[in-house]
Coordinates of C-alpha atoms in Angstrom, one line a residue:
X1 CA 25.2 25.3 -80.2
X2 CA 21.9 24.1 -78.7
X3 CA 19.9 26.8 -77.0
X4 CA 19.8 26.8 -73.2
X5 CA 16.1 26.3 -73.3
X6 CA 16.6 22.9 -74.9
X7 CA 18.7 19.9 -74.0
X8 CA 21.0 18.2 -76.6
X9 CA 18.3 15.6 -77.5
X10 CA 16.1 18.3 -78.9
X11 CA 13.3 18.3 -76.1
X12 CA 12.3 21.1 -73.9
X13 CA 14.5 22.0 -70.9
X14 CA 14.1 19.5 -68.1
X15 CA 16.1 18.3 -65.1
X16 CA 19.0 16.1 -66.3
X17 CA 19.7 13.3 -63.9
X18 CA 23.2 12.7 -65.4
X19 CA 24.6 16.2 -65.8
X20 CA 24.3 16.1 -62.1
X21 CA 25.7 19.4 -60.6
X22 CA 24.2 22.8 -60.9
X23 CA 26.0 25.6 -62.8
X24 CA 27.3 27.1 -59.6
X25 CA 28.9 23.9 -58.2
X26 CA 32.6 23.4 -57.9
X27 CA 32.9 20.4 -60.3
X28 CA 30.8 18.8 -63.0
X29 CA 29.8 15.1 -63.2
X30 CA 28.8 13.3 -66.4
X31 CA 27.6 9.7 -66.2
X32 CA 28.4 9.1 -69.8
X33 CA 27.6 5.4 -70.1
X34 CA 24.3 5.6 -68.1
X35 CA 23.3 8.6 -70.2
X36 CA 23.9 7.0 -73.6
X37 CA 22.4 3.6 -72.6
X38 CA 19.1 5.3 -71.6
X39 CA 19.1 7.3 -74.8
X40 CA 19.7 4.1 -76.8
X41 CA 16.9 2.2 -75.1
X42 CA 14.4 5.0 -75.6
X43 CA 15.2 5.9 -79.2
X44 CA 15.4 2.7 -81.3
X45 CA 18.4 0.6 -80.3
X46 CA 16.3 -1.7 -78.2
X47 CA 15.2 -3.1 -81.6
X48 CA 18.5 -2.4 -83.4
X49 CA 17.1 0.7 -85.2
X50 CA 20.3 2.7 -85.7
X51 CA 18.8 5.1 -88.2
X52 CA 16.2 6.3 -85.7
X53 CA 18.8 6.8 -83.0
X54 CA 21.3 8.7 -85.2
X55 CA 18.6 11.0 -86.6
X56 CA 17.7 12.0 -83.1
X57 CA 21.3 13.1 -82.6
X58 CA 21.1 15.3 -85.7
X59 CA 19.3 17.9 -83.5
X60 CA 22.6 18.5 -81.8
X61 CA 24.6 21.4 -83.4
X62 CA 28.2 20.2 -83.5
X63 CA 30.0 23.3 -82.2
X64 CA 33.5 23.2 -80.9
X65 CA 33.5 23.3 -77.1
X66 CA 36.7 24.3 -75.3
X67 CA 37.6 24.2 -71.6
X68 CA 37.5 28.0 -71.5
X69 CA 33.8 28.2 -72.3
X70 CA 32.8 25.3 -70.1
X71 CA 30.2 27.0 -68.0
X72 CA 27.5 24.4 -67.9
X73 CA 27.7 20.6 -67.3
X74 CA 25.5 20.1 -70.4
X75 CA 28.3 21.3 -72.7
X76 CA 30.1 18.1 -72.0
X77 CA 27.3 16.1 -73.6
X78 CA 27.7 17.8 -77.0
X79 CA 30.9 16.0 -78.2
X80 CA 29.5 12.8 -76.5
X81 CA 26.3 12.7 -78.6
X82 CA 28.2 13.8 -81.7
X83 CA 30.4 10.7 -81.3
X84 CA 27.2 8.6 -80.7
X85 CA 25.6 9.9 -83.9
X86 CA 28.7 9.0 -86.0
X87 CA 28.9 5.6 -84.3
X88 CA 25.2 4.8 -84.9
X89 CA 25.6 5.8 -88.6
X90 CA 28.6 3.5 -88.9
X91 CA 26.6 0.6 -87.4
X92 CA 23.7 1.2 -89.8
X93 CA 26.2 1.2 -92.7
X94 CA 27.7 -2.0 -91.4
X95 CA 24.4 -3.8 -91.5
X96 CA 23.8 -2.5 -95.0
X97 CA 27.3 -3.5 -96.2
X98 CA 26.2 -7.2 -96.3
X99 CA 24.4 -6.4 -99.6
X100 CA 26.3 -3.3 -100.7
X101 CA 30.0 -3.9 -99.9
X102 CA 31.1 -0.4 -100.9
X103 CA 29.3 1.0 -97.8
X104 CA 32.0 -0.5 -95.7
X105 CA 34.3 2.4 -96.7
X106 CA 31.7 4.9 -95.6
X107 CA 31.3 3.0 -92.3
X108 CA 35.0 3.3 -91.6
X109 CA 34.9 7.0 -92.3
X110 CA 32.0 7.5 -89.8
X111 CA 33.9 5.5 -87.2
X112 CA 36.9 7.8 -87.6
X113 CA 34.7 10.8 -87.1
X114 CA 33.3 9.2 -84.0
X115 CA 36.9 8.7 -82.7
X116 CA 37.6 12.4 -83.4
X117 CA 34.6 13.5 -81.3
X118 CA 35.5 11.1 -78.5
X119 CA 39.0 12.5 -78.4
X120 CA 37.5 16.0 -78.1
X121 CA 35.4 14.8 -75.2
X122 CA 38.5 13.5 -73.4
X123 CA 40.3 16.8 -74.0
X124 CA 37.3 18.8 -72.7
X125 CA 37.1 16.7 -69.5
X126 CA 40.7 17.6 -68.6
X127 CA 39.3 20.8 -67.3
X128 CA 39.6 21.2 -63.5
X129 CA 35.8 21.7 -63.5
X130 CA 35.2 18.0 -64.2
X131 CA 35.6 15.5 -61.4
X132 CA 37.5 12.2 -61.5
X133 CA 34.5 10.0 -62.4
X134 CA 33.8 12.1 -65.5
X135 CA 37.4 11.8 -66.7
X136 CA 37.3 8.0 -66.3
X137 CA 34.0 7.7 -68.0
X138 CA 35.1 9.7 -71.0
X139 CA 38.4 8.0 -71.3
X140 CA 36.7 4.6 -71.2
X141 CA 34.2 5.7 -73.9
X142 CA 37.0 7.1 -76.1
X143 CA 39.1 3.9 -75.8
X144 CA 36.1 1.8 -76.6
X145 CA 35.3 3.8 -79.8
X146 CA 39.0 3.6 -80.9
X147 CA 39.0 -0.1 -80.3
X148 CA 35.8 -0.5 -82.4
X149 CA 37.6 1.3 -85.3
X150 CA 40.7 -0.9 -85.1
X151 CA 38.4 -3.9 -84.9
X152 CA 36.7 -3.0 -88.2
X153 CA 40.0 -2.3 -89.8
X154 CA 41.1 -5.9 -88.6
X155 CA 44.0 -4.4 -86.7
X156 CA 43.6 -7.1 -84.1
X157 CA 46.5 -6.4 -81.7
X158 CA 45.7 -2.7 -81.3
X159 CA 42.0 -3.5 -81.0
X160 CA 42.7 -6.0 -78.3
X161 CA 44.9 -3.6 -76.4
X162 CA 42.3 -0.8 -76.5
X163 CA 39.4 -3.1 -75.6
X164 CA 41.4 -4.5 -72.6
X165 CA 42.0 -0.9 -71.4
X166 CA 38.3 0.0 -71.7
X167 CA 37.2 -3.2 -70.0
X168 CA 39.5 -2.5 -67.1
X169 CA 38.2 1.0 -66.6
X170 CA 34.6 -0.1 -66.7
X171 CA 35.3 -2.9 -64.2
X172 CA 36.8 -0.4 -61.8
X173 CA 33.8 1.9 -62.2
X174 CA 31.4 -1.0 -61.6
X175 CA 33.1 -1.8 -58.3
X176 CA 32.9 1.8 -57.1
X177 CA 29.2 2.3 -57.2
X178 CA 25.9 0.8 -56.0
X179 CA 24.5 -2.4 -57.2
X180 CA 21.9 -0.6 -59.4
X181 CA 24.6 1.4 -61.2
X182 CA 26.9 -1.7 -61.5
X183 CA 24.5 -3.3 -64.0
X184 CA 25.2 -0.8 -66.8
X185 CA 28.9 -1.0 -66.5
X186 CA 28.9 -4.8 -66.3
X187 CA 26.8 -4.9 -69.4
X188 CA 29.4 -2.9 -71.3
X189 CA 32.1 -5.3 -69.9
X190 CA 30.1 -8.3 -71.3
X191 CA 29.8 -6.6 -74.7
X192 CA 33.6 -6.1 -74.8
X193 CA 34.5 -9.7 -73.9
X194 CA 33.4 -11.4 -77.2
X195 CA 35.4 -8.8 -79.2
X196 CA 38.5 -9.6 -77.1
X197 CA 38.1 -13.3 -77.7
X198 CA 37.6 -12.8 -81.4
X199 CA 40.8 -10.6 -81.5
X200 CA 42.6 -13.4 -79.7
X201 CA 41.4 -15.9 -82.2
X202 CA 42.6 -13.9 -85.1
X203 CA 46.0 -13.3 -83.5
X204 CA 46.4 -17.1 -83.1
X205 CA 44.6 -18.4 -80.1
X206 CA 42.5 -21.3 -81.4
X207 CA 40.8 -21.9 -78.1
X208 CA 39.1 -18.5 -78.3
X209 CA 36.4 -19.8 -80.7
X210 CA 35.3 -22.3 -78.0
X211 CA 34.9 -19.4 -75.5
X212 CA 32.8 -17.5 -78.0
X213 CA 30.5 -20.6 -78.4
X214 CA 30.1 -20.8 -74.6
X215 CA 29.3 -17.1 -74.5
X216 CA 26.6 -17.6 -77.2
X217 CA 25.0 -20.5 -75.2
X218 CA 24.9 -18.4 -72.0
X219 CA 23.7 -15.2 -73.8
X220 CA 20.2 -16.6 -74.6
X221 CA 18.1 -14.3 -76.8
X222 CA 19.3 -10.7 -76.6
X223 CA 21.4 -8.2 -78.4
X224 CA 24.6 -9.8 -77.2
X225 CA 23.6 -13.1 -78.7
X226 CA 23.1 -11.5 -82.1
X227 CA 26.6 -9.9 -81.8
X228 CA 28.1 -13.3 -80.9
X229 CA 26.3 -14.9 -83.9
X230 CA 28.0 -12.3 -86.2
X231 CA 31.4 -13.0 -84.7
X232 CA 30.9 -16.8 -85.1
X233 CA 29.7 -16.4 -88.6
X234 CA 32.8 -14.3 -89.4
X235 CA 35.0 -17.1 -88.0
X236 CA 33.3 -19.7 -90.1
X237 CA 33.7 -17.6 -93.2
X238 CA 37.5 -18.0 -92.7
X239 CA 37.2 -21.7 -92.0
X240 CA 34.8 -22.3 -95.0
X241 CA 37.7 -21.9 -97.4
X242 CA 39.0 -25.3 -96.3
X243 CA 35.6 -27.1 -96.7
X244 CA 35.3 -28.1 -100.4
X245 CA 33.4 -31.4 -100.3
X246 CA 31.2 -33.5 -98.1
X247 CA 30.4 -37.3 -98.0
X248 CA 27.0 -38.7 -97.2
X249 CA 25.8 -42.3 -97.6
X250 CA 29.0 -43.2 -99.4
X251 CA 28.9 -40.5 -102.0
X252 CA 31.2 -37.5 -102.1
X253 CA 29.9 -34.3 -103.5
X254 CA 31.6 -30.8 -103.9
X255 CA 30.3 -27.9 -101.9
X256 CA 30.4 -24.7 -104.0
X257 CA 27.8 -22.4 -102.4
X258 CA 29.3 -20.3 -99.6
X259 CA 26.2 -20.3 -97.3
X260 CA 26.1 -24.1 -97.5
X261 CA 29.7 -24.3 -96.4
X262 CA 29.0 -22.0 -93.5
X263 CA 26.0 -24.1 -92.4
X264 CA 27.9 -27.4 -92.6
X265 CA 30.7 -25.9 -90.4
X266 CA 27.9 -24.7 -88.0
X267 CA 26.6 -28.3 -87.7
X268 CA 30.0 -29.4 -86.4
X269 CA 30.2 -26.5 -84.0
X270 CA 26.6 -27.0 -82.8
X271 CA 27.5 -30.6 -81.6
X272 CA 30.2 -29.1 -79.3
X273 CA 27.8 -26.4 -78.1
X274 CA 25.2 -29.0 -77.3
X275 CA 27.6 -31.0 -75.2
X276 CA 28.5 -27.9 -73.1
X277 CA 24.8 -26.6 -72.8
X278 CA 23.4 -27.2 -69.4
X279 CA 19.6 -26.5 -69.8
X280 CA 17.0 -27.7 -72.2
X281 CA 16.2 -24.1 -73.2
X282 CA 19.7 -23.4 -74.3
X283 CA 19.8 -26.7 -76.3
X284 CA 16.5 -25.8 -78.0
X285 CA 17.9 -22.3 -78.8
X286 CA 20.9 -24.0 -80.6
X287 CA 18.6 -26.2 -82.6
X288 CA 16.4 -23.3 -83.6
X289 CA 19.4 -21.3 -84.8
X290 CA 20.7 -24.3 -86.7
X291 CA 17.3 -24.9 -88.3
X292 CA 17.2 -21.3 -89.6
X293 CA 20.7 -21.6 -91.1
X294 CA 19.7 -24.9 -92.8
X295 CA 16.7 -23.3 -94.4
X296 CA 18.8 -20.4 -95.7
X297 CA 21.4 -22.7 -97.1
X298 CA 18.8 -24.8 -98.8
X299 CA 17.3 -21.7 -100.5
X300 CA 20.7 -20.6 -101.7
X301 CA 21.4 -24.0 -103.2
X302 CA 18.0 -24.1 -104.7
X303 CA 18.6 -20.8 -106.5
X304 CA 21.7 -22.4 -108.2
X305 CA 19.7 -25.4 -109.3
X306 CA 17.1 -23.5 -111.3
X307 CA 18.7 -24.7 -114.6
X308 CA 18.7 -28.4 -113.5
X309 CA 15.7 -30.0 -115.4
X310 CA 15.8 -33.1 -113.2
X311 CA 15.7 -31.1 -110.1
X312 CA 12.8 -29.0 -111.3
X313 CA 10.9 -32.2 -112.1
X314 CA 11.7 -33.6 -108.7
X315 CA 10.4 -30.5 -107.0
X316 CA 7.1 -30.8 -108.9
X317 CA 6.8 -34.3 -107.5
X318 CA 7.6 -36.2 -110.7
X319 CA 9.4 -39.5 -110.6
X320 CA 13.2 -39.2 -111.0
X321 CA 15.1 -42.1 -112.6
X322 CA 18.8 -42.6 -112.8
X323 CA 21.6 -40.9 -110.9
X324 CA 21.0 -37.3 -110.0
X325 CA 23.6 -34.5 -110.2
X326 CA 26.0 -33.7 -107.3
X327 CA 24.3 -30.4 -106.3
X328 CA 20.9 -32.1 -106.4
X329 CA 22.3 -34.9 -104.1
X330 CA 23.7 -32.1 -101.8
X331 CA 20.2 -30.6 -101.7
X332 CA 18.9 -34.0 -100.5
X333 CA 21.6 -34.1 -97.9
X334 CA 20.6 -30.6 -96.6
X335 CA 16.9 -31.8 -96.5
X336 CA 18.0 -34.8 -94.5
X337 CA 19.9 -32.6 -92.0
X338 CA 16.9 -30.3 -91.7
X339 CA 14.6 -33.2 -90.9
X340 CA 17.1 -34.6 -88.5
X341 CA 17.5 -31.3 -86.7
X342 CA 13.7 -30.8 -86.5
X343 CA 13.3 -34.3 -85.0
X344 CA 15.9 -33.7 -82.4
X345 CA 14.5 -30.2 -81.6
X346 CA 11.0 -31.8 -81.2
X347 CA 12.3 -34.5 -78.9
X348 CA 13.8 -31.8 -76.6
X349 CA 10.4 -30.0 -76.6
X350 CA 8.7 -33.3 -75.6
X351 CA 11.3 -33.8 -72.8
X352 CA 10.5 -30.3 -71.6
X353 CA 6.7 -30.8 -71.7
X354 CA 6.9 -34.1 -69.9
X355 CA 8.0 -32.3 -66.8
X356 CA 4.6 -30.6 -66.6
X357 CA 2.3 -33.5 -67.2
X358 CA -0.4 -33.6 -64.5
X359 CA 0.6 -35.7 -61.6
X360 CA 1.3 -35.7 -57.8
X361 CA 4.7 -33.9 -58.3
X362 CA 3.1 -31.0 -60.4
X363 CA 4.2 -27.6 -59.2
X364 CA 1.5 -25.1 -58.4
X365 CA 1.2 -22.2 -60.9
X366 CA 2.6 -24.3 -63.8
X367 CA 0.7 -24.7 -67.0
X368 CA -0.4 -28.4 -67.1
X369 CA 0.7 -30.3 -70.2
X370 CA -2.0 -32.3 -71.8
X371 CA -1.2 -35.7 -73.4
X372 CA -2.7 -34.3 -76.7
X373 CA 0.2 -31.8 -76.8
X374 CA 2.8 -34.6 -76.9
X375 CA 0.7 -36.5 -79.5
X376 CA 0.9 -33.6 -81.9
X377 CA 4.7 -33.4 -81.6
X378 CA 5.1 -37.2 -82.1
X379 CA 2.9 -36.9 -85.3
X380 CA 5.4 -34.3 -86.7
X381 CA 8.3 -36.6 -85.8
X382 CA 6.7 -39.6 -87.6
X383 CA 6.0 -37.5 -90.6
X384 CA 9.6 -36.2 -90.8
X385 CA 10.9 -39.8 -90.5
X386 CA 8.6 -40.9 -93.3
X387 CA 10.0 -38.3 -95.6
X388 CA 13.7 -39.4 -95.2
X389 CA 13.6 -42.6 -97.3
X390 CA 11.8 -40.7 -100.1
X391 CA 14.7 -38.2 -100.6
X392 CA 16.1 -38.2 -104.1
X393 CA 19.3 -40.1 -104.5
X394 CA 18.7 -42.5 -101.6
X395 CA 15.5 -44.2 -102.7
X396 CA 17.3 -47.6 -103.0
X397 CA 19.2 -47.3 -99.7
X398 CA 17.6 -50.2 -97.8
X399 CA 19.6 -49.5 -94.7
X400 CA 18.3 -45.9 -94.4
X401 CA 14.7 -47.1 -95.1
X402 CA 15.0 -49.8 -92.4
X403 CA 16.3 -47.4 -89.9
X404 CA 13.6 -44.9 -90.6
X405 CA 10.8 -47.5 -90.4
X406 CA 12.2 -48.9 -87.1
X407 CA 12.2 -45.4 -85.5
X408 CA 8.7 -44.7 -86.8
X409 CA 7.5 -47.9 -85.0
X410 CA 9.2 -46.7 -81.8
X411 CA 7.6 -43.2 -82.0
X412 CA 4.3 -44.7 -82.9
X413 CA 4.4 -46.6 -79.6
X414 CA 4.9 -43.3 -77.7
X415 CA 2.1 -41.7 -79.7
X416 CA -0.3 -44.5 -78.9
X417 CA 0.8 -44.3 -75.3
X418 CA -0.2 -40.7 -74.9
X419 CA -3.4 -41.1 -76.8
X420 CA -4.3 -43.9 -74.3
X421 CA -3.5 -41.5 -71.5
X422 CA -5.9 -39.0 -73.0
X423 CA -8.6 -41.6 -73.1
X424 CA -7.7 -42.7 -69.5
X425 CA -8.1 -39.2 -68.2
X426 CA -11.6 -39.2 -69.8
X427 CA -12.3 -42.5 -67.9
X428 CA -12.8 -44.5 -71.1
X429 CA -11.1 -47.5 -69.8
X430 CA -11.9 -50.0 -72.5
X431 CA -10.5 -47.8 -75.3
X432 CA -7.4 -46.9 -73.2
X433 CA -6.6 -50.6 -72.6
X434 CA -6.9 -51.3 -76.3
X435 CA -4.5 -48.5 -77.2
X436 CA -2.0 -49.5 -74.5
X437 CA -2.0 -53.0 -76.0
X438 CA -1.3 -51.5 -79.5
X439 CA 1.5 -49.4 -78.1
X440 CA 3.1 -52.6 -76.6
X441 CA 2.9 -54.2 -80.0
X442 CA 4.6 -51.3 -81.8
X443 CA 7.3 -51.1 -79.1
X444 CA 8.0 -54.8 -79.5
X445 CA 8.3 -54.4 -83.3
X446 CA 10.6 -51.5 -82.9
X447 CA 12.9 -53.3 -80.4
X448 CA 13.2 -56.1 -82.9
X449 CA 14.4 -53.7 -85.5
X450 CA 16.7 -51.8 -83.1
X451 CA 18.7 -55.0 -82.6
X452 CA 20.1 -54.6 -86.1
X453 CA 21.1 -51.0 -85.6
X454 CA 24.3 -49.9 -83.9
X455 CA 24.0 -46.1 -84.0
X456 CA 24.3 -44.4 -80.6
X457 CA 21.0 -42.6 -81.0
X458 CA 19.2 -45.8 -81.9
X459 CA 20.6 -47.6 -78.9
X460 CA 19.4 -44.9 -76.6
X461 CA 16.0 -45.0 -78.2
X462 CA 15.8 -48.8 -77.7
X463 CA 16.6 -48.4 -74.0
X464 CA 13.9 -45.8 -73.6
X465 CA 11.4 -48.1 -75.3
X466 CA 12.2 -50.9 -72.8
X467 CA 11.3 -48.4 -70.0
X468 CA 8.1 -47.4 -71.8
X469 CA 7.0 -51.1 -72.0
X470 CA 7.2 -51.3 -68.2
X471 CA 5.2 -48.1 -67.8
X472 CA 2.6 -49.3 -70.3
X473 CA 2.1 -52.5 -68.3
X474 CA 1.5 -50.5 -65.1
X475 CA -1.0 -48.2 -66.8
X476 CA -2.9 -51.2 -68.2
X477 CA -3.3 -52.7 -64.7
X478 CA -4.4 -49.3 -63.4
X479 CA -7.1 -49.1 -66.1
X480 CA -8.3 -52.6 -65.3
X481 CA -8.7 -51.7 -61.6
X482 CA -10.4 -48.4 -62.3
X483 CA -12.9 -50.1 -64.7
X484 CA -13.8 -52.6 -62.0
X485 CA -14.2 -49.9 -59.4
X486 CA -16.6 -48.0 -61.7
X487 CA -18.9 -51.0 -61.6
X488 CA -19.4 -50.8 -57.8
X489 CA -21.1 -48.0 -55.8
X490 CA -17.8 -47.4 -54.1
X491 CA -16.1 -46.6 -57.4
X492 CA -14.7 -43.3 -58.6
X493 CA -18.1 -42.3 -60.0
X494 CA -19.5 -42.4 -56.5
X495 CA -16.7 -40.1 -55.4
X496 CA -17.5 -37.7 -58.2
X497 CA -21.2 -37.7 -57.4
X498 CA -20.5 -37.0 -53.7
X499 CA -18.2 -34.2 -54.6
X500 CA -20.8 -32.8 -57.0
X501 CA -23.9 -33.2 -54.8
X502 CA -22.2 -32.6 -51.5
X503 CA -24.5 -35.0 -49.6
X504 CA -24.2 -35.2 -45.8
X505 CA -22.8 -38.3 -44.1
X506 CA -26.3 -39.1 -42.7
X507 CA -27.6 -39.6 -46.2
X508 CA -24.9 -42.0 -47.3
X509 CA -24.2 -44.3 -44.4
X510 CA -24.5 -47.4 -46.5
X511 CA -21.9 -46.2 -49.0
X512 CA -18.1 -46.4 -48.6
X513 CA -16.5 -43.3 -50.0
X514 CA -13.1 -41.7 -49.3
X515 CA -14.3 -38.2 -48.3
X516 CA -11.3 -36.3 -46.9
X517 CA -13.6 -33.5 -45.7
X518 CA -14.8 -35.7 -42.9
X519 CA -11.4 -35.5 -41.2
X520 CA -11.2 -31.8 -41.6
X521 CA -12.3 -29.0 -39.2
X522 CA -15.8 -28.7 -40.7
X523 CA -17.1 -32.2 -41.6
X524 CA -20.4 -32.3 -43.4
X525 CA -22.2 -34.8 -41.2
X526 CA -25.7 -33.6 -41.3
X527 CA -27.6 -30.7 -42.7
X528 CA -28.2 -27.9 -40.2
X529 CA -30.7 -26.4 -39.8
X530 CA -32.7 -29.3 -41.1
X531 CA -34.9 -29.0 -44.1
X532 CA -38.6 -28.4 -43.8
X533 CA -40.8 -31.5 -44.2
X534 CA -44.5 -31.6 -45.1
X535 CA -46.9 -32.9 -42.4
X536 CA -50.7 -33.3 -42.4
X537 CA -52.8 -30.5 -40.9
X538 CA -55.4 -31.0 -38.0
X539 CA -58.3 -33.3 -39.3
X540 CA -61.9 -32.2 -39.7
X541 CA -64.7 -34.4 -38.0
X542 CA -67.8 -35.3 -40.0
X543 CA -71.0 -37.2 -38.7
X544 CA -71.0 -40.2 -40.9
X545 CA -73.2 -42.4 -38.6
X546 CA -76.4 -41.3 -40.3
X547 CA -75.3 -43.1 -43.4
X548 CA -75.6 -46.4 -41.4
X549 CA -78.9 -45.9 -39.5
X550 CA -81.9 -48.0 -40.5
X551 CA -85.3 -46.1 -40.2
X552 CA -88.7 -47.9 -39.7
X553 CA -91.1 -48.2 -42.7
X554 CA -93.9 -45.5 -42.9
X555 CA -95.8 -47.1 -45.8
X556 CA -99.0 -47.8 -43.8
X557 CA -99.3 -44.3 -42.7
X558 CA -98.8 -43.0 -46.2
X559 CA -101.7 -45.3 -47.4
X560 CA -104.2 -43.9 -44.8
X561 CA -103.4 -40.3 -45.8
X562 CA -104.0 -41.0 -49.4
X563 CA -107.4 -42.6 -48.7
X564 CA -108.7 -39.5 -46.8
X565 CA -107.6 -37.2 -49.5
X566 CA -109.3 -39.3 -52.1
X567 CA -112.8 -39.4 -50.1
X568 CA -113.1 -35.7 -49.3
X569 CA -112.0 -34.2 -52.5
X570 CA -110.4 -31.0 -52.7
X571 CA -112.7 -29.3 -50.2
X572 CA -112.0 -32.0 -47.6
X573 CA -108.3 -31.7 -48.2
X574 CA -108.3 -27.9 -47.7
X575 CA -110.5 -28.2 -44.7
X576 CA -108.2 -30.8 -43.2
X577 CA -105.2 -28.7 -43.9
X578 CA -106.7 -25.5 -42.5
X579 CA -108.6 -26.8 -39.5
X580 CA -106.7 -30.0 -38.7
X581 CA -109.5 -32.3 -40.0
X582 CA -111.5 -34.7 -37.9
X583 CA -110.2 -35.6 -34.4
X584 CA -110.8 -39.0 -33.1

């Protein structure tokens, strides 16, 4: 028995939210389903790792617990986790039994052991120390485990009876507690529902398979969806025995590979699922699943064709002449289906992305779809359509080639349309108009070809092309108008410049621009405070009149002075300078 210092999961002692009452309380409560769901989420089952989960439970020492020694609410957890350990081991073996069939016997033995521990749990909870909720929880768990064993043993009637009882108990428990606790019980009810419908199908209810398909569509991508996939594949395995041949393009070929049979049955079921699917995401999920199954079926068929010399030559890209073998032709058919599924999946992706193209109805917070994103998807579609007429065995089928070429022209029109939109968003109006015109030409060629086709899908595509023509015409007129506006100051470029420069209204009174900020609470009419402007400083005054004054000539006086100097010599000059000379 686990020591009292440790809980049953092997950690140190801590407060247990689910073994709720203290030792001294009158009754014990065990929230069995909540407890095991939390343990599963924390220890591997979130990712389907049953081995990690069961190895955790190996820390529990499986000792017999009787009502007489029930002195602690944690004792009730011992048989519960022993049953969980055996169940997890059985689920691990079930996954491995796909490649090792003998492990199925070991799986059944572990489930029987789990049922044994679950029955011990129910007997232990009959003690008066356990309250009514604990008894109901343990009874529902034991019934569910027993139903799982009968389910694996293909005892459909007993399994259905036990699953129905477990579902009823869990529904009552869900209605008795808060909304938070109801989620766990409702999840278990949802897990039981597919098993019930599968049991009903095996008992003889043919409509049950339709219910399983609807559950698969609503499940999305979670653990329940993988469980539903397993049940649907088991159903198809039984139906596959009746599918022995398939007809394509007028040629009938036998279907010998089991995985190919299952895939071909899945194609028929997928068409019904698509009709009942409500959202684009659910339809895309169906196509994704179908595409994976097709790739697996192709690989299985390719493995059986390793000895076919013609097939090997074809795979290497060599020219194939003459009639190919039936299995080689079947491989071409699977390739055709893969390309067709990929095209339809991509068309749904395009439809989904179109909702988020930038426009006036665009929701805030949504990632805007660029036209380039749609161009890439149309490129893939055109490439896939181009591969179809080249498939081995149908090279001379002129009808298939004509249909593919017509559809290629139609999707080229869409591709050119979105390339033109990309140029238009960059304001390259001339290039955009030229591309729109080419898109119109491709659309017209495609519509001429569609008149010869009567397929429902082709008629729908022709109708969409007619709508595209009207949209292209409108876009061309818009590009013409924008190109003219760009030539005037009042064009879009002026709006961009104003937005970038943020010029006030006083600086652009002679320009007409739709500026919504002027009608707001803070219109940008003038700059305030005004910017500094340079002004001249105070001038300096200079006397410039002297430059224009004419003085009298002094030449006569200069001549007299020179004569005196010349007559007296140096002595006279000095004398005159010192004593003022002669005075007259």
